[in-house]
Coordinates of C-alpha atoms in Angstrom, one line a residue:
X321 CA 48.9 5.4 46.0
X322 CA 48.3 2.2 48.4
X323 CA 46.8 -1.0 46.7
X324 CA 44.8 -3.7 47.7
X325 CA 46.5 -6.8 48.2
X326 CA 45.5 -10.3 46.7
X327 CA 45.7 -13.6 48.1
X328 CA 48.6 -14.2 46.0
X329 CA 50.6 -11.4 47.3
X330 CA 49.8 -9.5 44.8
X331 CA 48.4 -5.7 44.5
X332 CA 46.2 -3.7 42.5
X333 CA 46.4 -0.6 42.0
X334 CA 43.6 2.0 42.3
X335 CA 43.5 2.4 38.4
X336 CA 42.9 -1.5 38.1
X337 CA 40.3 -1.6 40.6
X338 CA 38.3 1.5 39.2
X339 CA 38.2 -0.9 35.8
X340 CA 36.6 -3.7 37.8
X341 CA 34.6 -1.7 39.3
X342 CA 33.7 -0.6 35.9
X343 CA 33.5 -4.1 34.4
X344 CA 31.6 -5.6 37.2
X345 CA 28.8 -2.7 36.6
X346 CA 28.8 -4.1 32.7
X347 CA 28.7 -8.0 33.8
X348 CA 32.4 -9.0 33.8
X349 CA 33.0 -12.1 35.3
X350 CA 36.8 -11.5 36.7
X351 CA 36.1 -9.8 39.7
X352 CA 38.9 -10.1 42.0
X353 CA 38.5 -12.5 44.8
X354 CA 39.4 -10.0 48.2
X355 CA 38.6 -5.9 47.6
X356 CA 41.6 -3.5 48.2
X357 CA 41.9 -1.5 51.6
X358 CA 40.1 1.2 50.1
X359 CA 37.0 -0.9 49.4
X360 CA 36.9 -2.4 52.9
X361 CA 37.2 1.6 54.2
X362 CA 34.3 2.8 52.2
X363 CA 32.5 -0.4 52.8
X364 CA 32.9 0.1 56.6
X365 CA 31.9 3.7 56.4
X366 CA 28.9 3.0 54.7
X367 CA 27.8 -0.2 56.9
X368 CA 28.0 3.2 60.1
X369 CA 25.7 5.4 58.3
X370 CA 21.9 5.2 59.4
X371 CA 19.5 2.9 57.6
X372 CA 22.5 0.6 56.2
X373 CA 22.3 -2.8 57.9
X374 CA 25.6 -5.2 59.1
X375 CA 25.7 -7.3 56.0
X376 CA 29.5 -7.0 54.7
X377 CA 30.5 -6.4 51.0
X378 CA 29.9 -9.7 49.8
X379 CA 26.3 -9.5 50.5
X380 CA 26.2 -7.0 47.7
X381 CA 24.4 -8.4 44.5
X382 CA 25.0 -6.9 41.1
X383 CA 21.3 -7.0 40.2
X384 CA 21.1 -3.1 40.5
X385 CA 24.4 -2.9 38.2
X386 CA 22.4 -5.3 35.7
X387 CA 19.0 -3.8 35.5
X388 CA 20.7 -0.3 34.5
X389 CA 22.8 -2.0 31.4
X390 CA 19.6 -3.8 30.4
X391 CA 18.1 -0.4 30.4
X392 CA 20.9 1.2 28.6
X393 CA 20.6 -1.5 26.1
X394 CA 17.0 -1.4 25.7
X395 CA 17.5 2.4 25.4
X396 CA 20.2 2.0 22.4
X397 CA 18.2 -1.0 20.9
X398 CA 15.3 1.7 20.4
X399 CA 18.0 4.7 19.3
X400 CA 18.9 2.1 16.5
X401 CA 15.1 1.7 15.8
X402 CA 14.4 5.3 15.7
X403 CA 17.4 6.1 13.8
X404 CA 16.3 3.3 10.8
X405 CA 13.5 4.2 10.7
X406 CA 14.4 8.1 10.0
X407 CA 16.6 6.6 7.8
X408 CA 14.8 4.2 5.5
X409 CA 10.8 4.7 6.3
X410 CA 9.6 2.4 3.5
X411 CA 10.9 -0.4 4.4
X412 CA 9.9 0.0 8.1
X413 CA 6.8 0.0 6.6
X414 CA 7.4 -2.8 4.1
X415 CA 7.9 -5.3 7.2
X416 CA 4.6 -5.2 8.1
X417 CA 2.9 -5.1 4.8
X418 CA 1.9 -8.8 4.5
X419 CA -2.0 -9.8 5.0
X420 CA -1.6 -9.2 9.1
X421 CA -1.0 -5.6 8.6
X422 CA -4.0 -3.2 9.4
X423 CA -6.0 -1.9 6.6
X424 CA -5.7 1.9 5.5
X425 CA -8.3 3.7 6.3
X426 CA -10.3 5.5 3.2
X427 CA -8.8 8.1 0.5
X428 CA -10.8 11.2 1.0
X429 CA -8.4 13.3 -0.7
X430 CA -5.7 13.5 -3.2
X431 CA -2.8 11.8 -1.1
X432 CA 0.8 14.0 -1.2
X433 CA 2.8 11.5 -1.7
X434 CA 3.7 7.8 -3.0
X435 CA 3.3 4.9 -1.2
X436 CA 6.5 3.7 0.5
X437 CA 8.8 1.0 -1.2
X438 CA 7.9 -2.0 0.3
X439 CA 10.4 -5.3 1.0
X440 CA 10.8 -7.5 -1.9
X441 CA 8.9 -10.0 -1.5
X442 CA 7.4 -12.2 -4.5
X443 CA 3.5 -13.0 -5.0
X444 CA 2.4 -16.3 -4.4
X445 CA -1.2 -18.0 -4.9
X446 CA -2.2 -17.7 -1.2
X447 CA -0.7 -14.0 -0.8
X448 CA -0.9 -12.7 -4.6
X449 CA -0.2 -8.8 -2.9
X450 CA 2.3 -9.5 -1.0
X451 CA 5.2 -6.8 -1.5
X452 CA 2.7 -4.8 -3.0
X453 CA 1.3 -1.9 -1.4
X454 CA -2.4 -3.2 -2.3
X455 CA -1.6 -5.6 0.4
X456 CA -2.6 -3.3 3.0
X457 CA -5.8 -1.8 0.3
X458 CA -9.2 -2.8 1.1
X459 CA -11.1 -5.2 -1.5
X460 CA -13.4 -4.7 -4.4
X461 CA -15.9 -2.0 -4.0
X462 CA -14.8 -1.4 -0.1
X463 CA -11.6 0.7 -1.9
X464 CA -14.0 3.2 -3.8
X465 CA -14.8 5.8 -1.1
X466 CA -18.2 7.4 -1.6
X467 CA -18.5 11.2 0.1
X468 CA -21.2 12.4 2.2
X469 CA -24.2 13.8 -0.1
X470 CA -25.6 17.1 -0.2
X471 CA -27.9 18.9 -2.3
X472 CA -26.1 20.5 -5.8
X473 CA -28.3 22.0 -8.6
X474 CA -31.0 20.5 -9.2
X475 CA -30.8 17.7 -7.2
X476 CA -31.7 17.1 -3.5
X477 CA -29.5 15.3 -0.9
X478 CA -31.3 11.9 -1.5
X479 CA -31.1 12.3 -4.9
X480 CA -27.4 13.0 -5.2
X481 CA -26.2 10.0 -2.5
X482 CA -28.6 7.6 -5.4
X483 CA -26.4 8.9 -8.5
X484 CA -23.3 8.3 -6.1
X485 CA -24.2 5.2 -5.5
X486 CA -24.7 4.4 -9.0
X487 CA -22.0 6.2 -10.5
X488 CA -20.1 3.4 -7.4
X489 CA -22.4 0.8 -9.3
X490 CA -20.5 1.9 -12.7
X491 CA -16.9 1.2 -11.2
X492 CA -18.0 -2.1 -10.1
X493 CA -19.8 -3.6 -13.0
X494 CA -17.4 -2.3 -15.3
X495 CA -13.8 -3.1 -13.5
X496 CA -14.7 -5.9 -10.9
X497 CA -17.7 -8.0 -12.2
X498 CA -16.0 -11.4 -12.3
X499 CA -17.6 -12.2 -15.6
X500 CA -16.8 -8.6 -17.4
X501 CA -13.6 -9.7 -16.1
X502 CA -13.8 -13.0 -17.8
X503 CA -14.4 -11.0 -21.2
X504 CA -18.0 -11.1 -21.2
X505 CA -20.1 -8.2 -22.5
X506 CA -20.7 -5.5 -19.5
X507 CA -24.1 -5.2 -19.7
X508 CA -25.0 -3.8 -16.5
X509 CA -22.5 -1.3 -16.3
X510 CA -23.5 -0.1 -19.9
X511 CA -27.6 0.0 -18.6
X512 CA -26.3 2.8 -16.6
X513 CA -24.6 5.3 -19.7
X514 CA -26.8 8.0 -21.2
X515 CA -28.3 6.1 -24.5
X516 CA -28.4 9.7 -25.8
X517 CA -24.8 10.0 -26.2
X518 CA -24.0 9.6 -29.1
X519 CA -20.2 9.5 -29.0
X520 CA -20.1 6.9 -26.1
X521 CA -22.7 4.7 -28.0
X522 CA -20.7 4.7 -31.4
X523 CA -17.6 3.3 -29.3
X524 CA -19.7 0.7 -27.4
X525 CA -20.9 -0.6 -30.6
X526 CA -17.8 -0.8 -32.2
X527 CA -15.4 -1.3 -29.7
X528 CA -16.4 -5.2 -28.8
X529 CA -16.0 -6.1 -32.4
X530 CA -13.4 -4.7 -34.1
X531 CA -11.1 -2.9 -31.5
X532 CA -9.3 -0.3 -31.9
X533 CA -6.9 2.5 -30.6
X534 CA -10.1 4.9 -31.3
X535 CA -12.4 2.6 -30.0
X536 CA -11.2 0.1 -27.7
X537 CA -13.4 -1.5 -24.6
X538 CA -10.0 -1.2 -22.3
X539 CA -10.9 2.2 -22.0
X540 CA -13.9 2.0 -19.5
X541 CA -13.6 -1.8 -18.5
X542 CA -11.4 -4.4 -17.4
X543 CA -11.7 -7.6 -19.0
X544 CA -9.1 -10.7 -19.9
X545 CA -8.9 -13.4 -22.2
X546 CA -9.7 -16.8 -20.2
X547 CA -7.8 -18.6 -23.2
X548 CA -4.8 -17.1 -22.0
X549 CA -5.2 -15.3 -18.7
X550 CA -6.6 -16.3 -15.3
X551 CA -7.5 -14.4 -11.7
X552 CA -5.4 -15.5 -9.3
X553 CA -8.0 -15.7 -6.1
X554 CA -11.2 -14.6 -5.8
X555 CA -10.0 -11.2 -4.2
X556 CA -8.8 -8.0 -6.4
X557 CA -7.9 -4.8 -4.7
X558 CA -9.0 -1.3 -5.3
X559 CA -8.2 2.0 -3.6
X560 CA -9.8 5.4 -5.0
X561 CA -12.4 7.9 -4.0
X562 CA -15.8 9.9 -6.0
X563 CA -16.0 13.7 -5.7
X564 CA -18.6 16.0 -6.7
X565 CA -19.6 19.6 -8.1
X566 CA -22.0 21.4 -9.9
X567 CA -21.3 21.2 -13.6
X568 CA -22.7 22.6 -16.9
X569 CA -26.9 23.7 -16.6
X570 CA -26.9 22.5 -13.4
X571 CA -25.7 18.6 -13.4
X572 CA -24.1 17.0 -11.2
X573 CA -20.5 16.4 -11.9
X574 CA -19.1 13.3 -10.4
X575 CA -15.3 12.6 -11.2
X576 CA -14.0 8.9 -9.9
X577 CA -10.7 8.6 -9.5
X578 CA -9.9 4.3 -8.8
X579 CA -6.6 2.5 -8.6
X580 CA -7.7 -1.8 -9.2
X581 CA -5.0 -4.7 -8.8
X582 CA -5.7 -7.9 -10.5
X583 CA -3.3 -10.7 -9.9
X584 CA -3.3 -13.1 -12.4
X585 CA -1.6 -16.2 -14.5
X586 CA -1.3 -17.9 -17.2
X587 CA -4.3 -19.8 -18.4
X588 CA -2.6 -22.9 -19.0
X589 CA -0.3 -22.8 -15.8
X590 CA 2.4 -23.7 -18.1
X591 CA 4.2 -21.0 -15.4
X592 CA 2.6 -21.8 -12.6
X593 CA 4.2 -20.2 -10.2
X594 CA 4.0 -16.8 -12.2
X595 CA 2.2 -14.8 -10.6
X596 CA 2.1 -10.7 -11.6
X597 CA -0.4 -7.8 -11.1
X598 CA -1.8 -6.3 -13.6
X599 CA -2.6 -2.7 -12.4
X600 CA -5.3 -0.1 -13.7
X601 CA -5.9 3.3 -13.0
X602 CA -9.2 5.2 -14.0
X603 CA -10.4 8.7 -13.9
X604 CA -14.1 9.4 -15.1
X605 CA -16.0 12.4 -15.1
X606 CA -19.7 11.7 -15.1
X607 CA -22.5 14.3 -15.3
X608 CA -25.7 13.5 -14.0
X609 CA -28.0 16.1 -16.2
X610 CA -31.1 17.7 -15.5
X611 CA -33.7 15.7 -17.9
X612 CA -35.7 19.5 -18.5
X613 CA -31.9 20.5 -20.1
X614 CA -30.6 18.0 -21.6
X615 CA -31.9 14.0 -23.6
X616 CA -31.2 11.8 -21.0
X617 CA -32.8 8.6 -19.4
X618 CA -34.1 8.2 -15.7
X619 CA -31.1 6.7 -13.5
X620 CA -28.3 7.5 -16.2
X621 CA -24.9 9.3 -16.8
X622 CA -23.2 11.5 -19.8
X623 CA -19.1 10.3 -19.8
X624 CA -17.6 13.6 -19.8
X625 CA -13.9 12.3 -19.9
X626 CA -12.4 9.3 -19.4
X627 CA -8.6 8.4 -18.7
X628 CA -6.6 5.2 -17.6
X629 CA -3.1 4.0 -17.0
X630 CA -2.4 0.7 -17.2
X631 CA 0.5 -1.3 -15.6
X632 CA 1.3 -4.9 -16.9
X633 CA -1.6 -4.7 -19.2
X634 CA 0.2 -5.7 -22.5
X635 CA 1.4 -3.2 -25.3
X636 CA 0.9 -3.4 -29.3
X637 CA -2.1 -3.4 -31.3
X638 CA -5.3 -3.3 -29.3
X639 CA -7.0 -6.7 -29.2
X640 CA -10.2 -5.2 -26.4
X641 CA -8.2 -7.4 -23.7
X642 CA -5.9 -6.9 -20.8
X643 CA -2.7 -9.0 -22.2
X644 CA -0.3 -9.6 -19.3
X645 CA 3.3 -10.4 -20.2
X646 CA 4.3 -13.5 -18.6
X647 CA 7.9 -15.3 -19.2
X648 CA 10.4 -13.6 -21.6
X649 CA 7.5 -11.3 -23.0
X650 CA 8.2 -8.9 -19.7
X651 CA 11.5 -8.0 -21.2
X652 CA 10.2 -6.5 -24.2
X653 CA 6.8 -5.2 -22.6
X654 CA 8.6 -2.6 -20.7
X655 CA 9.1 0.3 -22.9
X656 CA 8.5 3.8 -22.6
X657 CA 8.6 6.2 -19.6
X658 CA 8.7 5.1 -16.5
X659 CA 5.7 5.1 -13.9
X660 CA 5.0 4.1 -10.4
X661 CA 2.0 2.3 -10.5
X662 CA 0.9 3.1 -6.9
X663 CA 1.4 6.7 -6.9
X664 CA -1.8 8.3 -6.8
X665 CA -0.3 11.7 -5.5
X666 CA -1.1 13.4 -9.5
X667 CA -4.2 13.1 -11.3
X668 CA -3.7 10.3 -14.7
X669 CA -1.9 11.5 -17.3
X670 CA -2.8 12.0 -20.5
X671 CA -5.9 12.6 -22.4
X672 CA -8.9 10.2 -23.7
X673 CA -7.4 7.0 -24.1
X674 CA -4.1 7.6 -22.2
X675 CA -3.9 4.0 -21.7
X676 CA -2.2 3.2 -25.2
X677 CA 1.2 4.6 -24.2
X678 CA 3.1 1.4 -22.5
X679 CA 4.6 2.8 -19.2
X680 CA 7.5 0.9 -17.3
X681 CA 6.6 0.5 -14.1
X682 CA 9.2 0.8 -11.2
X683 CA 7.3 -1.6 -9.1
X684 CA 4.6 -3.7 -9.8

C-alpha cells in the first residue's frame, strides 16, 4: 500500500506508522518529522467536519494520549496493590503497625483468628512494640474491655457494673501496678479475694516465701526482679475482655480473659540495646457469692479457676519472678511446643497453673 514520504526521501510504510502512532500514544519521543499522505487525508477530513476548527495536525498535543497512560498506570499500580494484598495480608498490615497506626477498637468477643504477621522490625527504647502486634493494642487498663451490666441472680444492675469494676480493679493491681511489678507484695489486689477461701489463702501465704510449682505468685500476678530485670518505658500493653453469667446458688460468675506485654531489659544494661517482651496471658473465673449462701466478705471474690501462658517469662525451677532470657540464655529458653503468643482465637490451655510448661513462641 502507498507510504508517506520523509524529508529524506524516504517512506514509511502503513505498518510503521500504525507503531508510531502507537508509541506516540505511550510517550515515545521518535515521532517522525512530516505524517504520511494518509495522515494528511484523515487530518483534512476531520478539519471539514462541524465543530472541528482550522488548526492543522501539528496543533495536536499528546496531553489526551498522556492522561489515559497515567490512568492505565495508576490503574495497574493499584491491580498490583490489590493483588499483594490478597496475596500476603499480614504484612500489608505490618506496614502500618508502628505507633502512627490507629488503635483497635475493643475485644468484645472471642476473635476467629490470629493476629497477622507483622514486618520484622526490632524493639527499641522509644518504640519497645514495634513489630509487635501490641503496637496497635491500647494501654494498661484501657485493653481490659468491661461489658454493659445487667441484673444476674441476686444482684441488681448497679450492683453487678461495681463487682465488674472490681473484678477490672483485680487485673490491674495484680498485673499492672508498677510496684507489684517491681516485686513488691500485691496488697491491694489481694484486699479484694474472698478471706474465706481457704485454698487461695494457703497459696498466698506460702507462695511469697518459698515458691513453688504448687504454690507460686506467677500464677495470679506479674512481678520481676529489679536486681536483674527492668520496664522498658512507663507504657505496657494489654488487650482482653470480662464476661459474665449466673453461676453456682446464684453468684455472679465473672471470667477475665487478658493478654499483658511487658517490654523489658536487663537491670544492669550490660545489653542495652536488648530489648524483648515478656508476654502473659490470664484466664480467671471469679464468683461474686451471695453472702446469705456462702462465707464471704462485703466487696470480695471466690477464684474459681485460674490459668496463664507465659511467653519469655523464664523456664526452670520457680523462683515467684518473671525471669526473661536475655543474651545466649534465649537459645536454651525455648523448649517445648510451640505457641503464638498473640493468638487469642482459643481459650488458654491447660489447667491450674498452665504456666509451668515453657512454650516457644513463633513471635514474640
Amino acid at each position: 500500500m502507498s507510504a508517506g514520504t520523509e524529508p529524506d526521501g524516504s517512506s514509511r510504510s502503513d505498518e510503521e506508522w500504525e507503531r508510531f502512532l502507537r508509541e506516540s500514544v505511550a510517550g515515545a519521543a521518535d515521532a517522525p518529522k512530516e505524517p504520511s499522505a494518509r495522515a494528511r487525508e484523515v487530518a483534512k477530513r476531520l478539519r471539514a467536519e462541524p465543530g472541528h476548527g482550522p488548526e492543522g495536525w501539528r496543533s495536536y498535543t499528546p496531553a489526551r494520549p498522556k492522561r489515559r497512560t497515567g490512568w492505565y498506570a495508576a490503574g495497574l499500580l493499584a491491580s498490583l496493590v490489590l493483588l499483594v494484598v490478597a496475596l500476603a495480608p499480614g504484612r500489608i498490615v505490618g506496614l502500618f503497625a508502628g505507633a502512627d497506626a490507629p488503635p483497635l477498637a475493643a475485644e468484645t468477643a472471642r476473635p476467629t483468628q490470629a493476629p497477622p504477621v507483622e514486618v520484622t522490625q526490632r524493639p527499641t527504647r522509644s518504640e519497645p512494640f514495634r513489630g509487635s502486634p501490641a503496637a496497635r493494642w491500647a494501654s494498661g487498663a484501657a485493653g481490659i474491655n468491661v461489658p454493659t451490666a445487667r441484673a444476674v441472680g441476686w444482684m441488681s444492675a448497679a450492683e453487678v457494673e461495681r463487682a465488674l469494676a472490681r473484678s477490672r480493679d483485680f487485673l490491674v493491681t495484680s498485673g499492672l501496678d508498677r510496684g507489684v511489678l517491681r516485686g513488691e507484695r500485691p496488697e491491694k489486689a489481694i484486699a479484694l479475694i474472698n478471706p474465706h477461701q481457704k485454698d487461695v489463702q494457703h497459696l498466698l501465704h506460702t507462695a511469697f516465701r518459698t515458691p513453688s510449682a504448687k504454690n507460686d505468685p506467677l500464677l495470679l500476678f506479674s512481678r520481676f526482679q529489679p536486681s536483674r530485670t527492668h520496664l522498658v518505658g512507663d507504657v505496657i500493653k494489654t488487650r482482653g475482655r470480662l464476661t459474665y453469667q449466673e453461676g453456682k446458688r446464684g453468684a455472679l460468675q465473672v471470667t477475665a480473659d487478658v493478654t499483658f506485654v511487658y517490654p523489658v531489659t536487663r537491670a544492669d544494661e550490660s545489653g542495652y540495646d536488648e530489648i524483648m517482651r515478656t508476654i502473659v496471658r490470664r484466664e480467671l473465673v471469679l464468683s461474686w457469692d451471695d453472702p446469705d449462701k456462702v462465707i464471704t466478705e462485703p466487696g470480695t471474690f471466690s477464684i474459681v479457676s485460674y490459668k496463664y501462658d507465659m511467653t519469655n517469662g523464664g523456664c526452670g525451677a520457680p523462683t515467684g519472678y518473671l525471669t526473661p532470657p536475655f543474651g545466649k540464655d534465649r537459645q536454651t529458653d525455648q523448649a517445648g511446643p510451640e505457641s503464638d503468643p498473640y493468638d487469642r482465637s482459643a481459650p488458654v490451655a491447660g489447667g491450674d497453673s498452665s504456666g509451668d510448661e515453657c512454650r516457644r513462641a513463633t513471635r514474640s
